[in-house]
Amino acid sequence: MDKVCITLNVNGDRYELAVDPWRTLVEVLRDDLNLTGTKIGCQTGDCGACTVLIDGKSVASCMMLAVAADNKNIATIEGLSTGQDELHPIQEAFVEQGAIQCGYCTPGMVLSTKYLLDQNPDPTETEIRQALSGNLCRCTGYHRIVKAVEAVAVKMRADGKGE
Ligand code: FES
Ligand code: FES
């Protein structure tokens, strides 16, 4: 089958690519664009390791063909902070609260948190747990992740940043 020409807008950069029509978005992000912060876990839509934001909504990029992302705006973990040595406040909170162990789930957790806080800057613990229910962590037991989200929600509201 012939390759398909697509345009991906990733973290503000525009990429024109020719891709096999069966390849998933996460494969193209990692293998063609070298954006390896997005992780591959289950490849069946269950673990959330591959979470990215597409036009602002969280999506499991293992469940989306790259051709379906043509002309869409994609945000990966690499684009979240403002600079090479900067952390986004969500990332800072995960570090400060000890919400990272092996780190494999962390990019997906952070992007799901971003999506949550974009929609709901003042979530309850239940809402946080629901919002992250599609992101599995084999290490932390989730408690510190929830604490990190609570902490950054407070900080971002105090700073007047809803993003
Ligand atoms: S790798 Fe996509 S949800 Fe698990
Ligand atoms: S920190 Fe290891 S899977 Fe979450």
XYZ file of C-alpha atoms and ligand atoms in Angstrom:
171
model
C 0.000 0.000 0.000
C 1.294 3.441 -0.864
C 2.477 5.847 1.767
C 0.255 8.782 2.608
C 1.472 12.368 2.894
C 0.354 14.017 6.102
C 1.107 17.153 8.068
C 1.521 16.912 11.812
C 1.667 20.037 13.945
C 3.576 18.913 17.014
C 4.439 21.245 19.876
C 4.134 24.198 17.512
C 6.365 22.695 14.800
C 5.008 21.594 11.455
C 6.154 18.265 9.987
C 5.339 16.981 6.512
C 5.728 13.217 6.374
C 4.992 10.259 4.151
C 3.754 7.415 6.343
C 2.392 3.939 5.874
C -1.345 4.172 6.457
C -1.357 1.467 9.132
C 1.187 3.086 11.450
C -0.023 4.497 14.720
C 0.537 8.033 15.853
C 2.750 6.963 18.741
C 5.012 5.037 16.357
C 5.400 8.047 14.088
C 6.011 10.424 16.996
C 8.706 8.193 18.454
C 10.335 6.664 15.386
C 10.010 9.396 12.769
C 10.082 12.547 14.900
C 12.287 11.149 17.696
C 9.817 12.376 20.324
C 10.418 9.454 22.623
C 8.893 11.074 25.705
C 5.613 9.510 24.631
C 5.791 5.921 25.841
C 4.429 2.670 24.461
C 2.914 0.275 26.965
C -0.045 -1.929 26.171
C -0.799 -0.721 22.635
C -4.429 -1.544 23.314
C -5.654 1.729 24.802
C -5.569 0.527 28.389
C -2.485 1.974 30.095
C -2.295 5.650 29.094
C 1.498 5.637 28.658
C 1.060 6.976 25.124
C -1.236 9.868 26.071
C -0.867 13.046 24.023
C -3.134 16.038 23.581
C -4.756 16.453 20.193
C -6.483 19.773 19.650
C -6.426 20.047 23.447
C -8.014 16.669 24.220
C -6.189 13.711 25.747
C -5.863 10.807 23.346
C -4.181 7.411 23.506
C -1.823 7.764 20.574
C -1.465 3.978 20.221
C -5.127 3.846 19.254
C -4.948 6.503 16.571
C -3.481 6.071 13.129
C -0.998 8.747 12.212
C -3.037 9.553 9.102
C -5.991 10.382 11.357
C -3.883 13.088 12.999
C -3.294 14.863 9.697
C -3.397 18.631 10.199
C -4.206 18.315 13.891
C -2.381 20.105 16.684
C -0.545 17.615 18.854
C 1.088 18.319 22.202
C 3.584 15.822 23.604
C 5.491 15.931 26.861
C 8.458 17.520 25.077
C 6.367 20.601 24.325
C 4.920 21.154 27.749
C 7.695 23.124 29.368
C 8.758 26.509 28.099
C 12.456 25.695 27.713
C 15.023 22.911 27.641
C 15.879 23.268 31.310
C 12.431 24.298 32.486
C 9.761 22.142 34.007
C 6.070 22.824 33.639
C 4.408 23.388 37.038
C 2.729 19.984 36.711
C 6.117 18.341 36.248
C 7.522 20.308 39.182
C 4.689 19.132 41.389
C 5.258 15.498 40.415
C 8.916 15.856 41.396
C 8.189 17.722 44.620
C 5.517 15.251 45.743
C 7.578 12.172 44.935
C 5.018 11.089 42.339
C 7.608 9.534 40.044
C 9.421 6.249 40.489
C 10.402 4.524 37.248
C 8.801 7.383 35.316
C 7.324 5.278 32.553
C 3.773 6.428 33.212
C 4.764 10.004 33.977
C 4.464 11.679 30.548
C 0.961 10.284 30.135
C 0.025 11.173 33.700
C 1.271 14.727 33.252
C -0.629 15.232 30.000
C -3.820 13.764 31.447
C -3.365 16.138 34.375
C -2.949 19.030 31.973
C -6.171 18.071 30.225
C -7.986 17.794 33.569
C -6.796 21.147 34.866
C -7.573 22.858 31.550
C -11.181 21.695 31.996
C -11.425 21.889 35.755
C -8.879 24.028 37.649
C -10.251 22.988 41.052
C -10.859 19.237 40.933
C -11.848 17.112 43.895
C -9.810 14.038 44.783
C -12.523 11.894 43.199
C -12.405 13.942 40.021
C -8.610 13.621 39.910
C -8.786 9.864 40.343
C -11.456 9.621 37.650
C -9.458 11.815 35.266
C -6.351 9.664 35.733
C -8.186 6.349 35.705
C -7.003 5.667 32.164
C -3.359 6.046 33.189
C -1.858 3.053 34.929
C 1.131 3.231 37.264
C 2.803 0.060 38.456
C 5.049 1.831 40.972
C 3.581 4.606 43.050
C 0.234 3.366 44.298
C -1.257 6.608 42.915
C -1.442 8.434 46.239
C 1.477 10.746 45.553
C 0.291 11.358 42.015
C -3.071 12.534 43.331
C -1.279 14.729 45.886
C 0.832 16.221 43.087
C -2.251 17.085 41.068
C -3.928 18.637 44.106
C -0.802 20.664 44.844
C -0.346 21.979 41.335
C -4.029 22.839 41.034
C -3.693 25.031 44.120
C -0.476 26.577 42.815
C -1.823 27.278 39.347
C -4.967 28.860 40.742
C -2.863 31.027 43.047
C -0.614 31.997 40.140
C -3.647 32.701 38.000
C -2.525 30.164 35.403
C -5.248 27.993 34.068
C -2.793 26.180 31.822
S 0.269 2.198 24.968
Fe -1.458 3.369 24.434
S -2.856 3.070 26.066
Fe -1.182 1.737 26.523
S 6.248 5.595 38.168
Fe 6.614 3.603 37.319
S 4.801 3.175 36.213
Fe 4.357 4.998 37.265
